[in-house]
mmCIF file of C-alpha atoms in Angstrom:
data_model
loop_
_atom_site.group_PDB
_atom_site.id
_atom_site.type_symbol
_atom_site.label_atom_id
_atom_site.label_comp_id
_atom_site.label_asym_id
_atom_site.label_seq_id
_atom_site.Cartn_x
_atom_site.Cartn_y
_atom_site.Cartn_z
ATOM 1 C CA MET A 1 31.923 175.477 55.605
ATOM 2 C CA ILE A 2 29.504 172.994 57.150
ATOM 3 C CA TYR A 3 26.846 172.570 54.476
ATOM 4 C CA MET A 4 23.410 171.550 55.791
ATOM 5 C CA ASP A 5 21.151 172.971 53.081
ATOM 6 C CA ASN A 6 20.793 169.921 50.853
ATOM 7 C CA ALA A 7 17.011 170.259 50.557
ATOM 8 C CA ALA A 8 17.702 173.446 48.590
ATOM 9 C CA THR A 9 20.432 171.868 46.479
ATOM 10 C CA SER A 10 22.853 169.054 47.217
ATOM 11 C CA TRP A 11 26.515 169.893 47.709
ATOM 12 C CA PRO A 12 29.185 168.872 47.036
ATOM 13 C CA LYS A 13 28.483 167.104 43.767
ATOM 14 C CA PRO A 14 30.077 163.742 42.930
ATOM 15 C CA ILE A 15 33.190 164.005 40.784
ATOM 16 C CA GLN A 16 31.401 162.020 38.070
ATOM 17 C CA VAL A 17 29.075 165.003 37.536
ATOM 18 C CA GLU A 18 31.957 167.320 36.793
ATOM 19 C CA GLU A 19 33.732 164.798 34.580
ATOM 20 C CA ARG A 20 30.664 164.103 32.450
ATOM 21 C CA MET A 21 29.838 167.794 32.038
ATOM 22 C CA VAL A 22 33.385 168.705 31.021
ATOM 23 C CA GLU A 23 33.404 165.838 28.527
ATOM 24 C CA ALA A 24 30.064 167.024 27.149
ATOM 25 C CA LEU A 25 31.265 170.597 26.740
ATOM 26 C CA ARG A 26 34.197 169.309 24.729
ATOM 27 C CA THR A 27 32.385 166.812 22.535
ATOM 28 C CA PHE A 28 28.627 167.409 22.262
ATOM 29 C CA GLY A 29 26.760 168.698 19.258
ATOM 30 C CA ASN A 30 22.976 169.116 19.276
ATOM 31 C CA GLY A 31 21.391 165.762 20.059
ATOM 32 C CA GLY A 32 18.603 164.815 17.658
ATOM 33 C CA ARG A 33 19.582 167.569 15.234
ATOM 34 C CA GLY A 34 22.061 165.813 12.991
ATOM 35 C CA ALA A 35 23.688 162.545 11.926
ATOM 36 C CA HIS A 36 27.296 163.607 12.436
ATOM 37 C CA GLY A 37 29.495 162.358 15.236
ATOM 38 C CA SER A 38 29.083 165.142 17.808
ATOM 39 C CA ALA A 39 25.279 165.185 17.456
ATOM 40 C CA LEU A 40 25.114 161.406 17.796
ATOM 41 C CA THR A 41 27.372 161.501 20.867
ATOM 42 C CA ALA A 42 24.947 163.888 22.556
ATOM 43 C CA ALA A 43 21.910 161.856 21.454
ATOM 44 C CA ARG A 44 23.378 158.658 22.911
ATOM 45 C CA MET A 45 24.009 160.331 26.261
ATOM 46 C CA ILE A 46 20.471 161.713 26.347
ATOM 47 C CA TYR A 47 19.014 158.294 25.591
ATOM 48 C CA ASP A 48 21.249 156.519 28.099
ATOM 49 C CA THR A 49 20.205 158.976 30.825
ATOM 50 C CA ARG A 50 16.529 158.365 30.028
ATOM 51 C CA GLU A 51 17.138 154.647 30.420
ATOM 52 C CA MET A 52 18.850 155.096 33.782
ATOM 53 C CA LEU A 53 16.003 157.273 35.054
ATOM 54 C CA ALA A 54 13.409 154.782 33.826
ATOM 55 C CA GLU A 55 15.183 152.016 35.717
ATOM 56 C CA LEU A 56 15.408 154.177 38.840
ATOM 57 C CA PHE A 57 11.694 155.007 38.765
ATOM 58 C CA GLY A 58 10.421 151.586 37.734
ATOM 59 C CA ALA A 59 9.187 152.828 34.362
ATOM 60 C CA SER A 60 9.004 150.290 31.544
ATOM 61 C CA ASP A 61 9.294 152.809 28.686
ATOM 62 C CA PRO A 62 12.148 155.368 28.805
ATOM 63 C CA SER A 63 10.496 157.448 26.082
ATOM 64 C CA ARG A 64 7.819 158.482 28.589
ATOM 65 C CA ILE A 65 10.458 160.589 30.380
ATOM 66 C CA ALA A 66 10.979 164.128 29.057
ATOM 67 C CA PHE A 67 13.717 166.453 30.247
ATOM 68 C CA THR A 68 12.864 169.863 31.694
ATOM 69 C CA ALA A 69 14.733 172.548 33.622
ATOM 70 C CA ASN A 70 13.547 171.492 37.099
ATOM 71 C CA SER A 71 10.553 170.330 39.141
ATOM 72 C CA THR A 72 8.860 173.712 38.810
ATOM 73 C CA ALA A 73 8.917 173.462 35.018
ATOM 74 C CA SER A 74 7.634 169.885 35.178
ATOM 75 C CA LEU A 75 4.826 170.720 37.594
ATOM 76 C CA ASN A 76 3.697 173.701 35.538
ATOM 77 C CA MET A 77 3.735 171.480 32.470
ATOM 78 C CA ALA A 78 1.597 168.830 34.164
ATOM 79 C CA ILE A 79 -0.826 171.100 35.990
ATOM 80 C CA GLN A 80 -1.444 173.559 33.176
ATOM 81 C CA GLY A 81 -1.317 170.873 30.516
ATOM 82 C CA LEU A 82 -3.939 168.584 32.059
ATOM 83 C CA LEU A 83 -6.475 170.782 33.844
ATOM 84 C CA VAL A 84 -9.135 172.924 32.164
ATOM 85 C CA PRO A 85 -11.829 175.317 33.465
ATOM 86 C CA GLY A 86 -14.595 173.311 35.113
ATOM 87 C CA ASP A 87 -12.192 170.698 36.510
ATOM 88 C CA HIS A 88 -11.748 170.252 40.243
ATOM 89 C CA VAL A 89 -8.316 169.468 41.688
ATOM 90 C CA ILE A 90 -7.196 168.480 45.187
ATOM 91 C CA THR A 91 -3.849 169.412 46.707
ATOM 92 C CA THR A 92 -2.499 169.723 50.258
ATOM 93 C CA GLU A 93 -1.097 172.132 52.823
ATOM 94 C CA CYS A 94 2.289 170.422 52.459
ATOM 95 C CA GLU A 95 2.888 171.779 48.983
ATOM 96 C CA HIS A 96 5.656 173.980 47.650
ATOM 97 C CA ASN A 97 4.772 177.109 45.692
ATOM 98 C CA SER A 98 5.737 175.261 42.514
ATOM 99 C CA VAL A 99 2.432 173.414 42.979
ATOM 100 C CA LEU A 100 0.379 176.106 44.674
ATOM 101 C CA ARG A 101 1.016 179.034 42.363
ATOM 102 C CA PRO A 102 0.112 177.229 39.114
ATOM 103 C CA LEU A 103 -3.067 176.017 40.830
ATOM 104 C CA TYR A 104 -3.925 179.488 42.093
ATOM 105 C CA ARG A 105 -3.474 180.801 38.555
ATOM 106 C CA LEU A 106 -5.816 178.145 37.165
ATOM 107 C CA GLU A 107 -8.304 178.825 39.950
ATOM 108 C CA LYS A 108 -8.714 182.351 38.547
ATOM 109 C CA GLN A 109 -9.414 180.767 35.161
ATOM 110 C CA GLY A 110 -12.216 178.516 36.394
ATOM 111 C CA VAL A 111 -10.504 175.442 37.846
ATOM 112 C CA GLU A 112 -11.921 174.551 41.277
ATOM 113 C CA LEU A 113 -9.406 173.898 44.055
ATOM 114 C CA SER A 114 -9.624 172.064 47.381
ATOM 115 C CA ILE A 115 -6.764 171.780 49.881
ATOM 116 C CA LEU A 116 -6.333 168.854 52.279
ATOM 117 C CA LYS A 117 -5.287 170.174 55.679
ATOM 118 C CA ALA A 118 -2.491 169.017 57.932
ATOM 119 C CA ASP A 119 -2.335 168.866 61.730
ATOM 120 C CA LYS A 120 0.059 170.773 63.995
ATOM 121 C CA ASN A 121 2.796 168.190 63.292
ATOM 122 C CA GLY A 122 2.438 168.656 59.563
ATOM 123 C CA ILE A 123 0.743 165.276 59.078
ATOM 124 C CA LEU A 124 -1.969 165.261 56.445
ATOM 125 C CA GLN A 125 -5.511 164.520 57.605
ATOM 126 C CA TYR A 126 -6.032 161.655 55.208
ATOM 127 C CA GLU A 127 -9.367 160.776 56.762
ATOM 128 C CA ASN A 128 -10.814 163.960 55.255
ATOM 129 C CA LEU A 129 -9.714 163.211 51.703
ATOM 130 C CA GLU A 130 -12.965 161.526 50.697
ATOM 131 C CA LYS A 131 -14.927 164.603 51.799
ATOM 132 C CA LEU A 132 -13.118 166.692 49.198
ATOM 133 C CA TYR A 133 -14.144 164.519 46.256
ATOM 134 C CA ARG A 134 -16.598 166.014 43.744
ATOM 135 C CA PRO A 135 -18.117 164.647 40.534
ATOM 136 C CA ASN A 136 -15.844 166.970 38.513
ATOM 137 C CA THR A 137 -12.651 166.102 40.399
ATOM 138 C CA ARG A 138 -9.921 165.474 37.843
ATOM 139 C CA ALA A 139 -6.656 165.109 39.746
ATOM 140 C CA VAL A 140 -4.716 165.084 42.998
ATOM 141 C CA VAL A 141 -1.437 167.002 42.999
ATOM 142 C CA ILE A 142 0.760 166.108 45.951
ATOM 143 C CA THR A 143 4.320 166.222 47.214
ATOM 144 C CA HIS A 144 6.015 162.964 48.111
ATOM 145 C CA ALA A 145 7.692 164.627 51.108
ATOM 146 C CA SER A 146 7.461 168.036 52.751
ATOM 147 C CA ASN A 147 10.486 170.243 52.200
ATOM 148 C CA LEU A 148 9.829 171.802 55.621
ATOM 149 C CA THR A 149 9.017 168.955 58.022
ATOM 150 C CA GLY A 150 10.557 166.008 56.177
ATOM 151 C CA ASN A 151 7.293 164.070 56.592
ATOM 152 C CA VAL A 152 6.686 161.569 53.793
ATOM 153 C CA THR A 153 3.229 161.317 52.249
ATOM 154 C CA GLN A 154 1.396 158.040 52.773
ATOM 155 C CA LEU A 155 1.233 157.526 49.049
ATOM 156 C CA SER A 156 -0.683 154.249 49.230
ATOM 157 C CA ARG A 157 -3.628 156.096 50.807
ATOM 158 C CA ILE A 158 -3.530 158.746 48.111
ATOM 159 C CA SER A 159 -3.209 156.320 45.199
ATOM 160 C CA SER A 160 -5.997 154.162 46.614
ATOM 161 C CA PHE A 161 -8.232 157.246 46.598
ATOM 162 C CA THR A 162 -7.268 158.314 43.062
ATOM 163 C CA GLN A 163 -7.674 154.821 41.617
ATOM 164 C CA ARG A 164 -11.035 154.334 43.325
ATOM 165 C CA HIS A 165 -12.377 157.495 41.688
ATOM 166 C CA GLY A 166 -10.483 157.322 38.390
ATOM 167 C CA LEU A 167 -8.419 160.455 39.116
ATOM 168 C CA LEU A 168 -4.977 161.505 37.967
ATOM 169 C CA LEU A 169 -2.171 161.373 40.521
ATOM 170 C CA ILE A 170 0.486 164.027 39.872
ATOM 171 C CA MET A 171 3.418 163.712 42.268
ATOM 172 C CA ASP A 172 6.153 166.181 43.151
ATOM 173 C CA ALA A 173 9.280 164.151 43.900
ATOM 174 C CA SER A 174 11.602 167.115 44.458
ATOM 175 C CA GLN A 175 12.667 165.917 47.928
ATOM 176 C CA THR A 176 12.519 162.169 47.314
ATOM 177 C CA ALA A 177 13.915 161.314 43.874
ATOM 178 C CA GLY A 178 17.259 159.711 44.598
ATOM 179 C CA VAL A 179 16.651 159.105 48.307
ATOM 180 C CA LEU A 180 13.391 157.103 48.586
ATOM 181 C CA PRO A 181 12.145 154.226 46.434
ATOM 182 C CA ILE A 182 9.824 155.404 43.659
ATOM 183 C CA TYR A 183 8.183 152.887 41.329
ATOM 184 C CA VAL A 184 5.750 154.869 39.234
ATOM 185 C CA GLU A 185 3.828 152.001 37.698
ATOM 186 C CA GLU A 186 3.504 150.005 40.924
ATOM 187 C CA MET A 187 2.525 153.060 42.991
ATOM 188 C CA GLY A 188 -0.274 154.194 40.694
ATOM 189 C CA ILE A 189 1.391 157.484 39.758
ATOM 190 C CA ASP A 190 0.231 159.102 36.519
ATOM 191 C CA VAL A 191 2.752 161.951 36.350
ATOM 192 C CA LEU A 192 6.066 162.177 38.217
ATOM 193 C CA CYS A 193 7.858 165.537 38.411
ATOM 194 C CA PHE A 194 11.463 165.632 39.590
ATOM 195 C CA THR A 195 14.575 167.767 39.668
ATOM 196 C CA GLY A 196 18.147 166.671 39.178
ATOM 197 C CA HIS A 197 20.031 168.930 41.581
ATOM 198 C CA LYS A 198 18.787 167.718 44.968
ATOM 199 C CA SER A 199 18.988 164.076 46.074
ATOM 200 C CA LEU A 200 19.763 162.928 42.537
ATOM 201 C CA ARG A 201 23.071 164.815 43.079
ATOM 202 C CA GLY A 202 23.132 166.318 39.585
ATOM 203 C CA PRO A 203 23.690 169.899 38.397
ATOM 204 C CA GLN A 204 21.159 172.696 38.621
ATOM 205 C CA GLY A 205 19.026 173.440 35.572
ATOM 206 C CA ILE A 206 18.047 169.882 34.688
ATOM 207 C CA GLY A 207 14.959 167.937 35.733
ATOM 208 C CA GLY A 208 12.268 165.851 34.177
ATOM 209 C CA ILE A 209 8.744 164.551 33.952
ATOM 210 C CA TRP A 210 7.469 161.001 33.545
ATOM 211 C CA VAL A 211 4.004 160.582 32.011
ATOM 212 C CA ARG A 212 2.233 157.242 32.022
ATOM 213 C CA ASP A 213 1.438 155.586 28.729
ATOM 214 C CA GLY A 214 -1.881 156.726 27.252
ATOM 215 C CA LEU A 215 -1.905 160.121 28.971
ATOM 216 C CA GLU A 216 -1.252 163.204 26.841
ATOM 217 C CA ILE A 217 -0.214 166.580 28.267
ATOM 218 C CA ARG A 218 -0.807 169.772 26.288
ATOM 219 C CA PRO A 219 2.690 171.239 25.886
ATOM 220 C CA LEU A 220 3.325 174.716 27.265
ATOM 221 C CA SER A 221 5.937 175.308 24.568
ATOM 222 C CA VAL A 222 6.046 174.214 20.942
ATOM 223 C CA GLY A 223 8.705 174.631 18.318
ATOM 224 C CA GLY A 224 11.674 172.694 17.029
ATOM 225 C CA SER A 225 11.670 168.998 17.820
ATOM 226 C CA GLY A 226 14.147 167.509 15.370
ATOM 227 C CA ILE A 227 11.386 165.458 13.722
ATOM 228 C CA ARG A 228 8.353 166.136 11.462
ATOM 229 C CA SER A 229 9.607 169.614 10.640
ATOM 230 C CA PHE A 230 6.996 170.211 7.896
ATOM 231 C CA ASP A 231 4.041 169.649 10.240
ATOM 232 C CA ARG A 232 2.301 172.800 11.441
ATOM 233 C CA THR A 233 1.615 171.220 14.824
ATOM 234 C CA HIS A 234 4.113 170.023 17.369
ATOM 235 C CA PRO A 235 4.624 166.227 17.579
ATOM 236 C CA ASN A 236 2.399 164.548 20.160
ATOM 237 C CA THR A 237 4.627 161.526 20.693
ATOM 238 C CA MET A 238 6.836 161.327 23.770
ATOM 239 C CA PRO A 239 9.361 162.548 24.611
ATOM 240 C CA GLU A 240 9.400 165.147 21.809
ATOM 241 C CA ALA A 241 5.888 166.309 22.769
ATOM 242 C CA LEU A 242 7.306 167.930 25.912
ATOM 243 C CA GLU A 243 10.814 168.754 24.682
ATOM 244 C CA ALA A 244 10.484 171.714 22.316
ATOM 245 C CA GLY A 245 13.843 173.254 21.455
ATOM 246 C CA THR A 246 17.408 172.274 22.207
ATOM 247 C CA LEU A 247 17.814 170.212 25.359
ATOM 248 C CA ASN A 248 20.266 171.022 28.145
ATOM 249 C CA SER A 249 22.463 168.147 27.054
ATOM 250 C CA HIS A 250 25.378 169.309 29.200
ATOM 251 C CA GLY A 251 23.132 169.214 32.263
ATOM 252 C CA ILE A 252 21.811 165.813 31.191
ATOM 253 C CA ALA A 253 25.394 164.571 30.993
ATOM 254 C CA GLY A 254 25.975 165.818 34.542
ATOM 255 C CA LEU A 255 22.830 164.016 35.658
ATOM 256 C CA TYR A 256 24.102 160.850 33.986
ATOM 257 C CA GLY A 257 27.286 161.118 36.045
ATOM 258 C CA ALA A 258 25.222 161.607 39.202
ATOM 259 C CA LEU A 259 23.125 158.521 38.430
ATOM 260 C CA GLN A 260 26.320 156.534 37.912
ATOM 261 C CA TYR A 261 27.448 157.623 41.360
ATOM 262 C CA LEU A 262 24.117 156.694 42.968
ATOM 263 C CA ASN A 263 24.244 153.259 41.363
ATOM 264 C CA GLU A 264 27.786 152.713 42.607
ATOM 265 C CA MET A 265 27.063 153.878 46.158
ATOM 266 C CA GLY A 266 23.588 152.399 46.465
ATOM 267 C CA ILE A 267 20.669 154.641 47.355
ATOM 268 C CA PRO A 268 19.714 152.570 50.446
ATOM 269 C CA VAL A 269 23.262 152.977 51.805
ATOM 270 C CA ILE A 270 23.132 156.741 51.258
ATOM 271 C CA TYR A 271 19.699 157.010 52.861
ATOM 272 C CA GLU A 272 20.736 154.993 55.917
ATOM 273 C CA LYS A 273 23.705 157.275 56.592
ATOM 274 C CA GLU A 274 21.687 160.455 56.040
ATOM 275 C CA MET A 275 18.958 159.352 58.428
ATOM 276 C CA LYS A 276 21.524 158.319 61.039
ATOM 277 C CA LEU A 277 22.906 161.861 60.960
ATOM 278 C CA THR A 278 19.403 163.340 60.969
ATOM 279 C CA ARG A 279 18.380 161.413 64.073
ATOM 280 C CA ARG A 280 21.685 162.206 65.802
ATOM 281 C CA PHE A 281 21.005 165.893 65.306
ATOM 282 C CA ALA A 282 17.352 165.667 66.364
ATOM 283 C CA GLU A 283 18.234 163.771 69.540
ATOM 284 C CA GLY A 284 20.899 166.326 70.349
ATOM 285 C CA VAL A 285 18.665 169.387 70.128
ATOM 286 C CA GLU A 286 15.143 168.280 70.997
ATOM 287 C CA ALA A 287 15.717 168.168 74.770
ATOM 288 C CA LEU A 288 17.185 171.668 74.869
ATOM 289 C CA ASP A 289 15.112 174.276 76.613
ATOM 290 C CA ASN A 290 13.648 176.850 74.277
ATOM 291 C CA VAL A 291 14.016 174.644 71.144
ATOM 292 C CA LYS A 292 10.990 173.425 69.185
ATOM 293 C CA LEU A 293 11.191 170.823 66.417
ATOM 294 C CA TYR A 294 8.604 170.391 63.675
ATOM 295 C CA GLY A 295 7.395 167.244 61.926
ATOM 296 C CA SER A 296 7.064 163.660 63.093
ATOM 297 C CA GLY A 297 8.820 160.312 63.101
ATOM 298 C CA LEU A 298 12.303 161.617 63.887
ATOM 299 C CA HIS A 299 13.022 158.733 66.263
ATOM 300 C CA GLU A 300 10.923 156.048 64.642
ATOM 301 C CA GLU A 301 11.477 153.702 61.741
ATOM 302 C CA GLN A 302 8.883 155.752 59.900
ATOM 303 C CA MET A 303 9.971 156.703 56.387
ATOM 304 C CA ARG A 304 10.970 160.351 56.087
ATOM 305 C CA VAL A 305 13.596 162.492 54.388
ATOM 306 C CA PRO A 306 16.723 163.888 56.122
ATOM 307 C CA ILE A 307 15.301 167.248 57.197
ATOM 308 C CA VAL A 308 14.981 168.810 60.660
ATOM 309 C CA SER A 309 13.287 172.188 61.038
ATOM 310 C CA LEU A 310 13.298 174.055 64.338
ATOM 311 C CA ASN A 311 12.982 177.357 66.113
ATOM 312 C CA ILE A 312 14.689 178.763 69.192
ATOM 313 C CA GLY A 313 12.273 180.590 71.439
ATOM 314 C CA ASP A 314 10.841 183.587 69.657
ATOM 315 C CA TYR A 315 14.044 184.390 67.762
ATOM 316 C CA ASP A 316 13.455 185.238 64.130
ATOM 317 C CA SER A 317 14.637 182.279 62.046
ATOM 318 C CA ALA A 318 16.649 184.504 59.715
ATOM 319 C CA SER A 319 18.644 185.823 62.678
ATOM 320 C CA VAL A 320 19.457 182.294 63.817
ATOM 321 C CA GLY A 321 20.579 181.373 60.318
ATOM 322 C CA GLN A 322 22.808 184.431 60.184
ATOM 323 C CA TRP A 323 24.371 183.577 63.572
ATOM 324 C CA LEU A 324 25.020 180.010 62.447
ATOM 325 C CA TRP A 325 26.840 181.244 59.382
ATOM 326 C CA GLU A 326 28.809 184.051 61.020
ATOM 327 C CA ASP A 327 29.842 182.106 64.135
ATOM 328 C CA TYR A 328 30.234 178.559 62.767
ATOM 329 C CA GLU A 329 30.032 178.767 58.958
ATOM 330 C CA ILE A 330 27.031 176.431 59.067
ATOM 331 C CA ALA A 331 24.842 176.824 55.974
ATOM 332 C CA VAL A 332 21.105 176.292 56.554
ATOM 333 C CA ARG A 333 17.855 177.574 55.056
ATOM 334 C CA THR A 334 15.586 179.923 57.011
ATOM 335 C CA GLY A 335 12.321 181.744 56.398
ATOM 336 C CA ALA A 336 9.259 180.369 54.629
ATOM 337 C CA HIS A 337 10.872 177.721 52.364
ATOM 338 C CA CYS A 338 8.309 178.455 49.597
ATOM 339 C CA ALA A 339 5.821 176.443 51.704
ATOM 340 C CA PRO A 340 3.342 179.043 53.025
ATOM 341 C CA LEU A 341 0.458 176.712 53.888
ATOM 342 C CA MET A 342 2.702 174.344 55.825
ATOM 343 C CA HIS A 343 4.020 177.242 57.900
ATOM 344 C CA LYS A 344 0.449 178.322 58.638
ATOM 345 C CA ALA A 345 -0.413 174.771 59.728
ATOM 346 C CA LEU A 346 2.612 174.735 62.049
ATOM 347 C CA GLY A 347 1.938 178.260 63.334
ATOM 348 C CA THR A 348 5.286 179.570 62.066
ATOM 349 C CA GLU A 349 4.133 181.937 59.339
ATOM 350 C CA ASN A 350 5.608 184.959 61.162
ATOM 351 C CA GLN A 351 8.749 183.402 62.613
ATOM 352 C CA GLY A 352 9.635 181.043 59.787
ATOM 353 C CA ALA A 353 11.873 178.112 60.682
ATOM 354 C CA VAL A 354 15.519 177.080 60.602
ATOM 355 C CA ARG A 355 15.892 174.069 58.330
ATOM 356 C CA PHE A 356 18.815 171.649 58.560
ATOM 357 C CA SER A 357 18.947 169.167 55.676
ATOM 358 C CA PHE A 358 21.631 166.515 55.664
ATOM 359 C CA SER A 359 23.742 164.668 53.129
ATOM 360 C CA HIS A 360 25.817 161.511 53.393
ATOM 361 C CA TYR A 361 28.798 163.820 52.849
ATOM 362 C CA ASN A 362 28.154 165.337 56.277
ATOM 363 C CA THR A 363 30.018 163.873 59.242
ATOM 364 C CA GLU A 364 29.099 163.155 62.846
ATOM 365 C CA GLU A 365 31.584 165.847 63.898
ATOM 366 C CA GLU A 366 29.741 168.412 61.778
ATOM 367 C CA VAL A 367 26.421 167.350 63.276
ATOM 368 C CA ASP A 368 27.839 167.664 66.790
ATOM 369 C CA THR A 369 29.100 171.170 65.965
ATOM 370 C CA ALA A 370 25.601 172.127 64.836
ATOM 371 C CA ILE A 371 24.131 170.715 68.058
ATOM 372 C CA GLU A 372 26.570 172.749 70.135
ATOM 373 C CA ALA A 373 25.705 175.867 68.170
ATOM 374 C CA ILE A 374 21.988 175.431 68.843
ATOM 375 C CA ARG A 375 22.736 174.709 72.520
ATOM 376 C CA LYS A 376 24.662 177.980 72.765
ATOM 377 C CA TYR A 377 21.892 180.046 71.197
ATOM 378 C CA ALA A 378 19.167 178.328 73.255
ATOM 379 C CA LEU A 379 20.712 179.276 76.626
#
């Protein structure tokens, strides 16, 4: 198999992920729920992983990081835990449904919503951001990079806007955590939502949320926390405030192993190789007749993530994906990518798109095979 669907989930996983998870299954009790050896072993791993994530994201206090199941859980927690009827929130056409659907739900409950548009290349129209501001604007919810085009948000323009107006900046780092530099305190981010199974290289089912000091989020779930058991209300101190119930400590252990691997390899080294493969592929297919690429900056030094989305003529994207798998065992993602507004902006809402997303585990030979496959279908 030639795996080019890393924007959905990274594969293969580093061996350290497997080793840490197996060790956890054999040794872990319930972290924070006892003073015996197996519970303390789990608690130490959980704390150590928080520290590694805090270092990765430039956060000074590891306790401000809470573990969740994934980015979707984190985004729901942030969006529904910070906004109330009467608030106004701004988001963009680049967003995944994990942002859009919680906002649509709140819109029915009295939260006002504005959406910043993108051009035909999927680039946000930042110049129109100021026009969307209202006196009751509370927050901007935005992805760090599009999972369809690979375009990276000009975060400095967004954070300048939010800081000028005293707004919250909630960022979806699903496609960037582990591949692009993120320094939450320097970048003016108030809430960072991330998943562990994509560029962080960890297992599925583990993610997290970082919340800046002084900001409280109403928890979606309350219950056991391991502390203050006689209180009738859930603790409001981080991280327990957002971690009701037993944590996925086995998944956290796998994430710890993944972070070890990233530290050993060096994220800049990984990114450089992934973008080299991405540009090799883009250069190989963009000149082909009948092939259309989406997004921008594929041949520039512009920061982006290793994604190339395309279509061949008027072929349905799902058919192309099926051909790639049946003829070459190339795994890609087709269809709408849970990004309906971005597809509308690109004009691909009916056709969808074929998304190739690369990993440093891919090889130049695999990329060349994918180019030849597209060349064959484009004839």
